[in-house]
Coordinates of C-alpha atoms in Angstrom, one line a residue:
X1 CA 38.0 70.2 157.6
X2 CA 37.5 72.4 161.1
X3 CA 41.2 72.7 161.5
X4 CA 41.5 74.4 157.9
X5 CA 38.3 76.6 158.4
X6 CA 39.9 77.8 161.8
X7 CA 43.2 78.7 160.0
X8 CA 41.3 80.5 157.2
X9 CA 39.2 82.7 159.9
X10 CA 42.3 83.8 161.6
X11 CA 44.0 84.7 158.6
X12 CA 40.9 86.9 157.8
X13 CA 41.0 88.3 161.3
X14 CA 44.7 89.0 160.9
X15 CA 44.4 90.9 157.6
X16 CA 41.3 92.8 159.0
X17 CA 43.8 93.9 162.2
X18 CA 46.8 94.7 159.8
X19 CA 44.4 97.1 157.5
X20 CA 43.1 98.9 160.7
X21 CA 46.7 99.2 161.8
X22 CA 47.7 100.3 158.5
X23 CA 44.9 103.0 158.3
X24 CA 45.5 104.1 161.9
X25 CA 49.2 104.7 160.9
X26 CA 48.2 106.6 157.7
X27 CA 45.7 109.0 159.3
X28 CA 48.2 109.8 162.2
X29 CA 50.9 110.6 159.2
X30 CA 48.2 112.6 157.6
X31 CA 47.5 114.6 160.9
X32 CA 51.2 115.5 161.1
X33 CA 51.1 116.6 157.4
X34 CA 48.0 118.7 158.0
X35 CA 49.7 120.5 160.9
X36 CA 52.8 121.2 158.7
X37 CA 55.1 119.2 160.8
X38 CA 56.5 117.5 157.7
X39 CA 59.5 116.1 159.8
X40 CA 57.3 114.0 161.8
X41 CA 54.9 113.2 158.7
X42 CA 57.7 111.9 156.5
X43 CA 58.9 109.8 159.4
X44 CA 55.6 108.2 159.9
X45 CA 55.1 107.6 156.2
X46 CA 58.4 106.2 155.6
X47 CA 57.8 103.8 158.2
X48 CA 54.5 103.0 156.7
X49 CA 55.7 102.0 153.3
X50 CA 58.3 99.8 154.8
X51 CA 56.1 97.9 157.0
X52 CA 53.1 98.1 154.0
X53 CA 55.2 98.3 150.7
X54 CA 51.9 98.3 148.5
X55 CA 50.1 101.2 150.4
X56 CA 50.1 103.3 147.2
X57 CA 48.5 106.1 148.5
X58 CA 51.2 106.5 151.2
X59 CA 54.0 106.9 148.6
X60 CA 52.1 110.0 147.4
X61 CA 51.8 111.9 150.6
X62 CA 55.3 111.0 151.5
X63 CA 56.3 112.6 148.1
X64 CA 54.3 115.7 148.9
X65 CA 55.7 116.1 152.4
X66 CA 59.1 116.0 150.8
X67 CA 58.2 118.7 148.2
X68 CA 56.9 120.9 151.4
X69 CA 60.4 120.9 153.0
X70 CA 63.8 122.3 152.2
X71 CA 65.7 120.2 149.7
X72 CA 63.2 117.6 149.6
X73 CA 62.4 117.6 146.0
X74 CA 65.5 114.9 145.2
X75 CA 63.9 112.4 147.9
X76 CA 60.5 112.9 146.7
X77 CA 61.2 111.5 143.4
X78 CA 62.0 107.9 143.9
X79 CA 59.0 107.8 146.5
X80 CA 56.6 109.0 143.6
X81 CA 58.1 106.9 141.3
X82 CA 57.5 103.8 143.4
X83 CA 53.9 104.6 144.2
X84 CA 53.1 105.5 140.5
X85 CA 54.8 102.1 139.2
X86 CA 51.9 100.4 141.3
X87 CA 49.1 101.9 139.4
X88 CA 48.1 100.2 136.3
X89 CA 47.4 102.2 133.0
X90 CA 43.8 102.4 133.6
X91 CA 44.5 103.7 137.3
X92 CA 46.9 106.6 136.0
X93 CA 44.0 108.0 134.4
X94 CA 42.0 108.6 137.7
X95 CA 42.4 111.5 140.1
X96 CA 45.0 109.5 142.0
X97 CA 47.3 108.9 139.0
X98 CA 47.1 112.6 138.2
X99 CA 48.1 113.8 141.6
X100 CA 51.1 111.4 141.4
X101 CA 52.3 112.7 138.0
X102 CA 51.6 116.1 138.9
X103 CA 53.7 115.7 142.0
X104 CA 56.4 114.0 140.1
X105 CA 56.7 116.8 137.5
X106 CA 56.9 119.2 140.4
X107 CA 59.6 117.1 142.0
X108 CA 61.7 117.0 138.6
X109 CA 61.1 121.0 138.2
X110 CA 62.5 121.4 141.8
X111 CA 65.1 119.5 141.4
X112 CA 66.2 121.6 138.0
X113 CA 65.2 118.7 135.8
X114 CA 62.9 120.5 133.3
X115 CA 63.1 117.9 130.4
X116 CA 61.9 115.1 132.9
X117 CA 59.2 117.2 134.2
X118 CA 58.1 117.9 130.3
X119 CA 58.1 114.4 129.7
X120 CA 56.1 113.6 132.9
X121 CA 53.5 116.4 131.8
X122 CA 53.1 115.3 128.5
X123 CA 52.2 111.8 129.3
X124 CA 49.6 113.1 132.0
X125 CA 48.2 115.5 128.9
X126 CA 47.3 111.9 127.6
X127 CA 45.7 110.7 130.8
X128 CA 43.3 113.7 131.5
X129 CA 39.9 113.7 130.1
X130 CA 39.6 116.3 127.0
X131 CA 36.8 118.1 128.5
X132 CA 38.8 118.8 131.6
X133 CA 40.2 122.3 130.0
X134 CA 41.0 123.7 133.3
X135 CA 43.4 120.8 134.2
X136 CA 44.7 120.9 130.7
X137 CA 45.5 124.5 131.0
X138 CA 47.2 124.0 134.4
X139 CA 49.5 121.3 132.8
X140 CA 50.3 123.5 129.9
X141 CA 51.3 126.2 132.2
X142 CA 53.9 124.1 133.8
X143 CA 55.2 122.9 130.5
X144 CA 55.7 126.6 129.6
X145 CA 57.3 127.1 133.2
X146 CA 59.8 124.3 132.3
X147 CA 60.7 126.0 128.9
X148 CA 61.4 129.1 130.7
X149 CA 63.7 127.2 133.1
X150 CA 65.8 125.9 130.4
X151 CA 66.7 129.0 129.0
X152 CA 67.2 130.5 132.6
X153 CA 69.3 127.4 133.7
X154 CA 71.3 127.9 130.4
X155 CA 72.1 131.6 130.9
X156 CA 72.8 131.8 134.8
X157 CA 73.3 135.2 136.1
X158 CA 76.8 136.1 137.4
X159 CA 76.8 136.8 141.1
X160 CA 78.1 136.1 144.7
X161 CA 75.8 135.0 147.5
X162 CA 76.9 135.5 151.0
X163 CA 75.1 134.2 154.4
X164 CA 74.8 137.1 156.7
X165 CA 76.3 134.7 159.6
X166 CA 74.8 133.5 162.8
X167 CA 74.3 137.0 164.4
X168 CA 71.5 137.2 162.1
X169 CA 70.5 133.7 161.0
X170 CA 69.1 130.8 163.2
X171 CA 68.0 127.2 163.0
X172 CA 64.6 128.6 162.3
X173 CA 63.1 130.2 159.4
X174 CA 64.3 133.8 158.9
X175 CA 63.0 135.9 156.2
X176 CA 62.1 139.1 154.7
X177 CA 65.0 141.1 155.2
X178 CA 64.6 144.9 155.1
X179 CA 67.3 147.5 155.4
X180 CA 67.4 151.3 155.0
X181 CA 69.2 153.2 152.1
X182 CA 72.0 153.8 154.6
X183 CA 72.3 149.9 155.1
X184 CA 73.1 150.2 158.6
X185 CA 70.2 148.6 160.2
X186 CA 68.6 145.4 159.2
X187 CA 64.9 144.3 160.3
X188 CA 63.9 140.9 159.5
X189 CA 61.2 138.2 160.3
X190 CA 62.1 135.0 162.4
X191 CA 60.4 132.0 163.7
X192 CA 62.9 131.6 166.5
X193 CA 61.9 131.2 170.1
X194 CA 61.4 134.0 172.4
X195 CA 60.0 134.6 176.1
X196 CA 56.2 133.5 176.1
X197 CA 56.0 132.5 172.6
X198 CA 54.2 129.5 172.2
X199 CA 55.6 126.5 170.1
X200 CA 53.5 125.5 167.1
X201 CA 52.8 122.2 165.6
X202 CA 55.6 122.5 163.1
X203 CA 58.2 122.9 165.7
X204 CA 58.8 126.3 165.1
X205 CA 57.3 129.7 166.9
X206 CA 55.2 132.5 165.7
X207 CA 56.5 134.9 163.1
X208 CA 58.3 138.2 164.8
X209 CA 60.4 141.0 163.6
X210 CA 63.9 141.3 164.8
X211 CA 66.8 144.2 164.2
X212 CA 70.3 143.8 163.7
X213 CA 72.8 146.9 163.4
X214 CA 75.6 147.2 160.9
X215 CA 78.7 148.1 163.3
X216 CA 82.2 148.1 161.4
X217 CA 80.9 146.1 158.3
X218 CA 79.6 143.5 160.9
X219 CA 75.9 142.7 161.7
X220 CA 75.4 142.8 165.6
X221 CA 73.3 140.2 167.2
X222 CA 69.8 140.2 166.3
X223 CA 67.1 141.3 168.9
X224 CA 63.4 141.2 169.0
X225 CA 61.8 144.4 168.7
X226 CA 60.2 145.5 171.9
X227 CA 56.7 146.4 170.2
X228 CA 56.4 142.7 169.3
X229 CA 56.6 141.1 173.0
X230 CA 53.0 141.7 173.4
X231 CA 51.0 139.1 170.8
X232 CA 51.7 135.4 170.6
X233 CA 50.6 135.5 167.1
X234 CA 52.2 135.7 163.7
X235 CA 53.7 139.3 162.8
X236 CA 55.7 139.4 159.9
X237 CA 57.7 142.9 158.5
X238 CA 56.8 143.4 154.6
X239 CA 58.4 146.5 154.2
X240 CA 60.6 149.6 155.3
X241 CA 60.6 152.7 154.1
X242 CA 63.9 154.2 152.5
X243 CA 64.4 156.7 155.4
X244 CA 63.8 153.8 157.7
X245 CA 61.2 155.5 159.9
X246 CA 58.2 153.5 158.7
X247 CA 58.0 149.5 159.3
X248 CA 54.9 148.2 157.5
X249 CA 53.6 144.8 159.2
X250 CA 51.3 141.9 157.8
X251 CA 49.0 140.4 160.6
X252 CA 45.7 138.4 160.5
X253 CA 42.8 140.4 162.2
X254 CA 39.0 140.1 162.6
X255 CA 38.9 141.2 158.9
X256 CA 41.3 138.8 157.6
X257 CA 44.7 139.4 156.6
X258 CA 45.7 143.1 156.5
X259 CA 48.5 145.8 156.5
X260 CA 49.7 147.6 159.8
X261 CA 52.2 150.4 160.0
X262 CA 54.9 151.2 163.2
X263 CA 56.8 154.6 163.4
X264 CA 60.2 154.9 164.9
X265 CA 60.0 157.8 167.2
X266 CA 62.8 158.7 169.6
X267 CA 64.5 155.5 168.7
X268 CA 61.5 153.5 169.8
X269 CA 58.9 151.4 167.4
X270 CA 55.3 152.6 168.2
X271 CA 52.5 150.2 168.5
X272 CA 51.3 149.1 164.8
X273 CA 48.4 150.9 163.6
X274 CA 46.2 149.7 160.6
X275 CA 46.4 151.4 157.5
X276 CA 43.0 152.7 156.5
X277 CA 40.4 152.1 153.5
X278 CA 40.8 151.6 150.5
X279 CA 44.4 150.1 151.4
X280 CA 42.5 147.6 153.7
X281 CA 39.5 145.9 152.9
X282 CA 37.5 142.8 153.9
X283 CA 39.5 141.0 151.3
X284 CA 43.1 139.9 151.9
X285 CA 45.9 142.6 151.7
X286 CA 49.3 141.1 152.3
X287 CA 52.1 143.5 151.3
X288 CA 52.8 147.0 151.0
X289 CA 55.7 149.3 150.1
X290 CA 56.1 152.9 150.3
X291 CA 58.0 155.1 147.7
X292 CA 61.0 157.3 148.6
X293 CA 58.8 160.6 148.3
X294 CA 56.3 158.9 151.0
X295 CA 53.5 159.9 148.9
X296 CA 52.7 156.4 147.1
X297 CA 51.9 153.1 148.5
X298 CA 52.1 150.0 146.5
X299 CA 50.0 147.2 148.1
X300 CA 48.9 143.8 147.3
X301 CA 45.0 142.4 147.4
X302 CA 42.8 139.9 146.2
X303 CA 39.9 142.3 146.2
X304 CA 37.1 142.0 143.5
X305 CA 37.8 143.5 139.9
X306 CA 41.5 142.1 139.9
X307 CA 43.0 140.1 137.2
X308 CA 43.0 137.0 139.3
X309 CA 44.3 136.0 143.0
X310 CA 46.6 138.6 144.5
X311 CA 47.2 141.7 142.2
X312 CA 49.3 144.8 142.7
X313 CA 47.3 148.1 143.6
X314 CA 48.9 151.8 144.2
X315 CA 47.4 154.6 146.4
X316 CA 48.7 158.3 146.2
X317 CA 48.4 160.8 149.1
X318 CA 46.3 163.9 148.2
X319 CA 47.3 167.5 149.2
X320 CA 45.9 167.0 152.7
X321 CA 47.8 163.8 153.5
X322 CA 45.0 161.3 152.8
X323 CA 45.1 158.3 150.8
X324 CA 43.2 158.3 147.7
X325 CA 41.6 155.8 145.3
X326 CA 43.1 152.4 144.8
X327 CA 44.4 151.8 141.3
X328 CA 45.3 148.6 139.9
X329 CA 48.5 148.5 137.9
X330 CA 47.1 146.7 134.9
X331 CA 47.5 143.9 132.8
X332 CA 51.0 144.4 132.1
X333 CA 52.2 143.7 136.1
X334 CA 49.4 141.8 136.9
X335 CA 48.1 138.0 135.5
X336 CA 45.5 135.4 136.6
X337 CA 48.1 134.2 139.1
X338 CA 49.2 135.8 142.3
X339 CA 51.3 138.8 142.3
X340 CA 53.2 139.3 145.5
X341 CA 55.9 141.3 147.7
X342 CA 56.0 144.6 145.5
X343 CA 58.8 146.5 146.2
X344 CA 59.0 150.1 144.9
X345 CA 62.7 151.2 144.5
X346 CA 63.9 154.5 145.8
X347 CA 64.2 155.8 142.3
X348 CA 60.5 155.8 142.3
X349 CA 60.1 154.1 139.1
X350 CA 61.5 150.5 139.2
X351 CA 59.2 148.0 141.0
X352 CA 60.3 144.4 142.2
X353 CA 57.3 141.9 142.7
X354 CA 57.2 138.3 142.5
X355 CA 54.6 136.6 140.3
X356 CA 53.4 133.1 139.2
X357 CA 52.8 134.2 135.8
X358 CA 54.7 135.9 133.3
X359 CA 57.9 133.7 131.9
X360 CA 58.1 132.3 135.6
X361 CA 60.3 129.1 136.0
X362 CA 57.5 127.7 138.3
X363 CA 55.6 129.0 141.3
X364 CA 56.8 132.4 142.3
X365 CA 59.6 134.2 140.6
X366 CA 60.9 137.7 141.3
X367 CA 60.6 140.4 138.3
X368 CA 61.2 144.0 138.0
X369 CA 59.3 146.6 135.7
X370 CA 59.9 150.3 135.3
X371 CA 57.2 153.1 135.3
X372 CA 57.1 154.8 132.1
X373 CA 56.5 158.8 131.9
X374 CA 52.7 158.3 131.3
X375 CA 52.3 156.0 134.3
X376 CA 52.0 152.9 132.1
X377 CA 54.4 150.0 133.0
X378 CA 57.3 148.2 131.1
X379 CA 57.0 144.6 130.6
X380 CA 58.2 142.7 133.3
X381 CA 61.8 141.3 133.4
X382 CA 62.7 138.0 135.1
X383 CA 65.8 138.4 137.5
X384 CA 67.0 134.9 136.3
X385 CA 68.5 132.0 137.7
X386 CA 69.9 131.5 140.6
X387 CA 67.6 134.0 141.9
X388 CA 65.1 132.2 140.7
X389 CA 64.0 128.8 140.6
X390 CA 61.0 126.5 139.8
X391 CA 60.4 126.7 143.6
X392 CA 59.1 130.0 145.4
X393 CA 61.2 132.9 145.3
X394 CA 59.4 136.0 146.3
X395 CA 61.3 138.4 148.4
X396 CA 64.0 140.2 146.9
X397 CA 65.3 143.7 148.2
X398 CA 67.9 145.9 146.0
X399 CA 70.4 148.5 147.3
X400 CA 70.0 151.8 146.3
X401 CA 72.7 151.6 143.4
X402 CA 71.3 148.2 142.5
X403 CA 74.6 146.2 143.0
X404 CA 73.5 144.1 145.1
X405 CA 70.3 143.1 147.2
X406 CA 69.1 141.2 150.3
X407 CA 67.4 137.7 149.9
X408 CA 66.1 134.8 151.8
X409 CA 66.6 131.3 150.8
X410 CA 66.9 127.6 152.1
X411 CA 68.5 126.3 148.9
X412 CA 72.2 126.8 149.8
X413 CA 74.3 124.5 151.8
X414 CA 75.8 127.1 154.3
X415 CA 72.3 127.9 155.8
X416 CA 71.8 127.3 159.7
X417 CA 68.6 125.8 159.2
X418 CA 65.1 126.6 157.7
X419 CA 65.6 129.8 155.5
X420 CA 68.6 132.0 156.0
X421 CA 69.1 135.9 154.8
X422 CA 71.8 136.3 152.4
X423 CA 73.7 139.3 150.3
X424 CA 73.4 138.8 146.8
X425 CA 76.3 140.9 144.9
X426 CA 76.3 141.0 141.2
X427 CA 79.4 140.6 139.1
X428 CA 78.1 143.0 136.6
X429 CA 79.3 146.8 137.1
X430 CA 76.2 149.1 138.3
X431 CA 76.7 152.7 138.0
X432 CA 75.2 154.6 141.4
X433 CA 73.0 157.2 139.8
X434 CA 70.9 158.3 142.6
X435 CA 72.0 160.9 145.4
X436 CA 70.7 160.9 149.0
X437 CA 69.7 164.7 149.8
X438 CA 68.4 165.0 153.5
X439 CA 66.6 168.5 154.9
X440 CA 64.0 169.6 157.5
X441 CA 60.9 172.1 157.2
X442 CA 60.9 174.5 159.7
X443 CA 58.5 173.9 162.6
X444 CA 56.8 177.1 161.8
X445 CA 55.9 176.0 158.0
X446 CA 54.8 172.5 159.5
X447 CA 52.1 174.4 161.4
X448 CA 50.5 175.5 158.2
X449 CA 49.1 172.2 157.3
X450 CA 50.6 169.2 155.3
X451 CA 53.8 170.0 153.5
X452 CA 54.7 168.8 150.1
X453 CA 57.9 169.3 148.2
X454 CA 57.3 168.9 144.4
X455 CA 60.3 168.3 142.7
X456 CA 60.4 168.8 138.7
X457 CA 63.6 167.5 136.6
X458 CA 64.6 170.8 134.8
X459 CA 65.8 168.9 131.8
X460 CA 62.2 167.9 130.6
X461 CA 60.2 169.5 132.8
X462 CA 58.6 166.2 134.3
X463 CA 57.4 165.8 138.0
X464 CA 59.9 163.1 139.7
X465 CA 58.6 163.5 143.5
X466 CA 56.0 164.5 145.6
X467 CA 57.9 164.6 148.8
X468 CA 56.2 164.5 152.3
X469 CA 58.2 165.4 155.3
X470 CA 57.6 163.8 158.5
X471 CA 54.6 165.4 160.3
X472 CA 56.3 165.4 163.6
X473 CA 59.9 166.3 162.9
X474 CA 59.5 167.9 159.4
X475 CA 62.4 165.9 158.1
X476 CA 62.6 164.4 154.8
X477 CA 64.9 162.6 152.6
X478 CA 65.4 162.9 148.9
X479 CA 66.5 160.3 146.0
X480 CA 67.3 162.2 143.1
X481 CA 69.3 161.0 139.9
X482 CA 72.3 162.9 139.3
X483 CA 73.6 164.9 136.4
X484 CA 70.3 167.0 136.8
X485 CA 68.9 170.6 138.1
X486 CA 65.7 170.3 139.7
X487 CA 63.1 172.7 140.8
X488 CA 61.9 172.4 144.4
X489 CA 58.5 174.2 145.4
X490 CA 57.6 173.8 148.9
X491 CA 53.6 173.9 149.3
X492 CA 51.2 173.9 152.1
X493 CA 48.3 171.9 151.2
X494 CA 47.9 173.6 147.7
X495 CA 49.3 177.1 148.8
X496 CA 53.0 177.7 147.7
X497 CA 55.4 178.8 149.8
X498 CA 58.7 178.8 147.9
X499 CA 60.7 177.4 145.6
X500 CA 64.7 176.9 144.9
X501 CA 66.6 175.2 142.2
X502 CA 69.4 172.8 143.0
X503 CA 72.2 171.0 140.9
X504 CA 72.8 167.6 141.6
X505 CA 76.1 166.7 140.2
X506 CA 77.4 163.2 139.0
X507 CA 80.0 162.9 141.9
X508 CA 77.0 163.1 144.4
X509 CA 76.0 159.5 143.3
X510 CA 75.6 157.2 146.6
X511 CA 78.2 154.4 145.6
X512 CA 80.9 152.7 147.3
X513 CA 81.7 155.5 149.8
X514 CA 78.0 156.4 150.6
X515 CA 77.6 160.2 151.5
X516 CA 74.4 162.0 152.4
X517 CA 74.2 165.6 151.6
X518 CA 72.1 168.1 153.4
X519 CA 69.9 170.4 151.5
X520 CA 72.1 173.2 152.4
X521 CA 75.1 171.8 150.9
X522 CA 73.9 171.6 147.4
X523 CA 74.5 174.2 145.2
X524 CA 71.1 176.3 144.7
X525 CA 70.0 179.3 142.8
X526 CA 67.8 181.0 144.0
X527 CA 67.5 180.7 147.6
X528 CA 64.6 179.4 149.1
X529 CA 62.2 182.1 150.0
X530 CA 58.6 182.4 151.3
X531 CA 56.1 183.5 148.8
X532 CA 53.7 186.0 149.9
X533 CA 50.2 185.2 148.2
X534 CA 48.2 188.3 148.0
X535 CA 46.4 188.2 144.8
X536 CA 42.7 187.3 144.2
X537 CA 42.1 184.0 142.5
X538 CA 41.1 185.7 139.1
X539 CA 44.6 187.6 139.4
X540 CA 46.1 183.9 140.0
X541 CA 44.2 182.5 137.3
X542 CA 45.5 185.0 134.7
X543 CA 49.1 184.9 136.1
X544 CA 49.1 181.2 136.0
X545 CA 47.7 181.3 132.3
X546 CA 50.6 183.9 131.5
X547 CA 53.3 181.5 133.2
X548 CA 52.0 178.4 131.2
X549 CA 52.0 180.5 127.9
X550 CA 55.6 181.8 128.4
X551 CA 56.8 178.3 129.3
X552 CA 55.1 177.0 126.1
X553 CA 57.0 179.8 124.3
X554 CA 60.3 179.3 125.9
X555 CA 60.2 175.6 125.1
X556 CA 59.2 176.0 121.5
X557 CA 62.3 178.3 120.8
X558 CA 64.7 176.3 123.1
X559 CA 67.5 175.0 121.3
X560 CA 67.5 171.5 122.5
X561 CA 70.8 169.5 122.9
X562 CA 71.6 166.0 122.9
X563 CA 74.5 163.5 122.8
X564 CA 75.6 161.4 119.7
X565 CA 77.0 158.0 121.1
X566 CA 77.4 156.1 118.2
X567 CA 77.1 156.3 114.4
X568 CA 77.1 153.0 111.8
X569 CA 77.1 152.8 108.5
X570 CA 76.2 148.9 108.2
X571 CA 74.8 146.2 110.4
X572 CA 73.6 148.1 113.1
X573 CA 71.9 145.6 115.0
X574 CA 75.2 144.8 117.2
X575 CA 74.8 148.4 118.6
X576 CA 72.9 147.2 121.7
X577 CA 76.2 145.9 122.9
X578 CA 78.1 149.3 122.9
X579 CA 75.1 151.1 124.4
X580 CA 75.0 148.5 127.2
X581 CA 75.0 150.8 130.5
X582 CA 72.7 153.7 129.1
X583 CA 68.8 154.1 130.1
X584 CA 67.2 152.4 127.2
X585 CA 64.2 154.8 127.6
X586 CA 66.7 157.9 126.9
X587 CA 68.1 156.2 123.8
X588 CA 66.9 157.4 120.4
X589 CA 67.7 155.9 116.7
X590 CA 67.8 158.0 113.8
X591 CA 68.3 156.7 110.2
X592 CA 69.9 159.5 108.0
X593 CA 69.9 160.4 104.6
X594 CA 73.9 159.6 104.2
X595 CA 73.4 155.9 105.1
X596 CA 74.5 156.1 108.8
X597 CA 72.3 155.4 111.8
X598 CA 72.8 157.7 114.7
X599 CA 72.2 156.8 118.1
X600 CA 71.3 159.8 120.3
X601 CA 71.2 159.7 124.2
X602 CA 68.9 162.1 125.9
X603 CA 67.2 165.7 125.1
X604 CA 68.9 168.5 127.0
X605 CA 67.6 172.1 127.7
X606 CA 70.9 173.8 128.0
X607 CA 74.6 172.8 126.6
X608 CA 75.9 172.6 130.3
X609 CA 73.6 170.2 131.3
X610 CA 74.4 168.1 128.4
X611 CA 78.1 168.1 128.9
X612 CA 77.6 166.9 132.4
X613 CA 75.7 164.0 131.2
X614 CA 78.6 163.3 128.6
X615 CA 81.1 163.4 131.4
X616 CA 79.2 160.9 133.4
X617 CA 78.8 158.4 130.9
X618 CA 82.2 158.6 129.9
X619 CA 83.4 157.6 133.4
X620 CA 82.4 154.1 132.7
X621 CA 85.2 153.9 130.3
X622 CA 83.0 153.9 127.4
X623 CA 81.4 156.5 125.0
X624 CA 84.7 158.4 124.7
X625 CA 83.5 159.5 121.3
X626 CA 80.3 160.8 122.3
X627 CA 79.7 164.6 121.7
X628 CA 77.3 167.2 122.3
X629 CA 75.3 168.7 119.3
X630 CA 72.1 170.3 118.6
X631 CA 69.0 167.8 118.2
X632 CA 67.8 169.9 115.2
X633 CA 70.8 169.3 113.3
X634 CA 70.4 165.8 113.6
X635 CA 67.0 165.7 112.7
X636 CA 67.5 167.8 109.6
X637 CA 69.3 164.8 108.3
X638 CA 66.7 162.3 109.2
X639 CA 65.5 159.9 106.5
X640 CA 62.1 160.8 105.7

């Protein structure tokens, strides 16, 4: 009897010892995971479930660690399935069971198996208390994301993706590619080792900004920017101004997460300076992008008063070059989820950004939206698969003609390790619609105060640019849509200095053979002249009112012209296929008394401008039957 008791006591002691060892191994693995060292965590959890195959919670954390690595979702599925199978039906209704099902659903999503994910989420809905409305809403959102994913996976975007090569990429994380409009300089953020940078717990090094030059269509060996040798902390490049002279940087400081800017002066980048209020606040500001005319900044912030999480805001400069009030872009862009990495295109009206809301496939997807003439925004468009996936996709930088983009990803087989930088080329043809025009304001003019170049499109009298020349050199770079005439008024603060009209022809588009035009090369009439203002304020007001009245009278009697591109008698619904390639905002549909539906493109103040547009759109090989006609003639045919 004593022998049996001795054996029983030894057995209990051994079990307690095993439990202590299991717990010690579990917490050691958990510490690796909490330090973001997922490789060591995966190894530790894998060893634990081999020696203790009934340690259910270890399977959950093993699956979560796989989900936090590149290409780990497929490996997460069997681990999560094994752990979930060890739970009873009652246990599946506990928080542990909920965590297993949420992780398994996410693993199926990231593995591009939305149907399997929907099955898991639907089962989870039956396990959640009806009073837990927030959790049920989260599950329903994931189901909607899966439904979105099914649509995008069935209709992939045709494109070619090319790794930028070992001169740029490393076996560490390389991301956030930034190029100027000339695409001869690439800046990006990397976690590779450099002198005096400490190795962090996850086996990588602090984020720093690197640069590579494009020589003879090849990227040179990337180098760390000198200005970033000083601080052993994360410093990530978030955007580059279109002219390549202003680099916006994200870093943490005493106020939290903030945006800084560095300037390129005499070939060297200056020490970054923190952007002022109302851009930076005690809240977190994580991203910023400067418009082509350097007058508007788009940035992200989680400050109070937003729609939830990070929202996108904009600030405009006033006449003195100071940043004005921050304005939220509104509910058409921002959601109750995070919006991130806002990038304003050089055209001044196309905004690329990432969002967890809208019709996302899951986590962050890349979208674009366009600003309307009244400064509202169109509904965001998801860029589709394979640019977007159910995983995080949040940094997308399009070229000037939108025919290709730069992008970071870890999803492709040819990566060197971690995330790599790729060039994405779209198979669909894009027309280069913008011309790049450089100029310089004289040093004498710069002494008169902050200079502004107000650019107005003559076709519709719309202000399309408020350009701010560099305060030191006076240089500026304009991005103007071809096929239009523009009035360019130079002002010092609010005082007019001179005006010119330039014609930007279609053949000046920045396309396959990039060309940058000097302002002096463009056809101009009249020449830019200094305007001497010697009138009293009262006389100026009278003159301004008279000029406005004359403009109104001229516009009222102007015989506007338009392009008729299509006329259909029956079933006009398929017309969108024929009209593809035209700016949808400029297309007008008129149902006429004779039974035809006529499709008009644009409204032009004179016949030559309309003819130039006709010639431009015909270069695509379509719209050969388009012709110029008076707008009033078509409106007279309209069915009332």
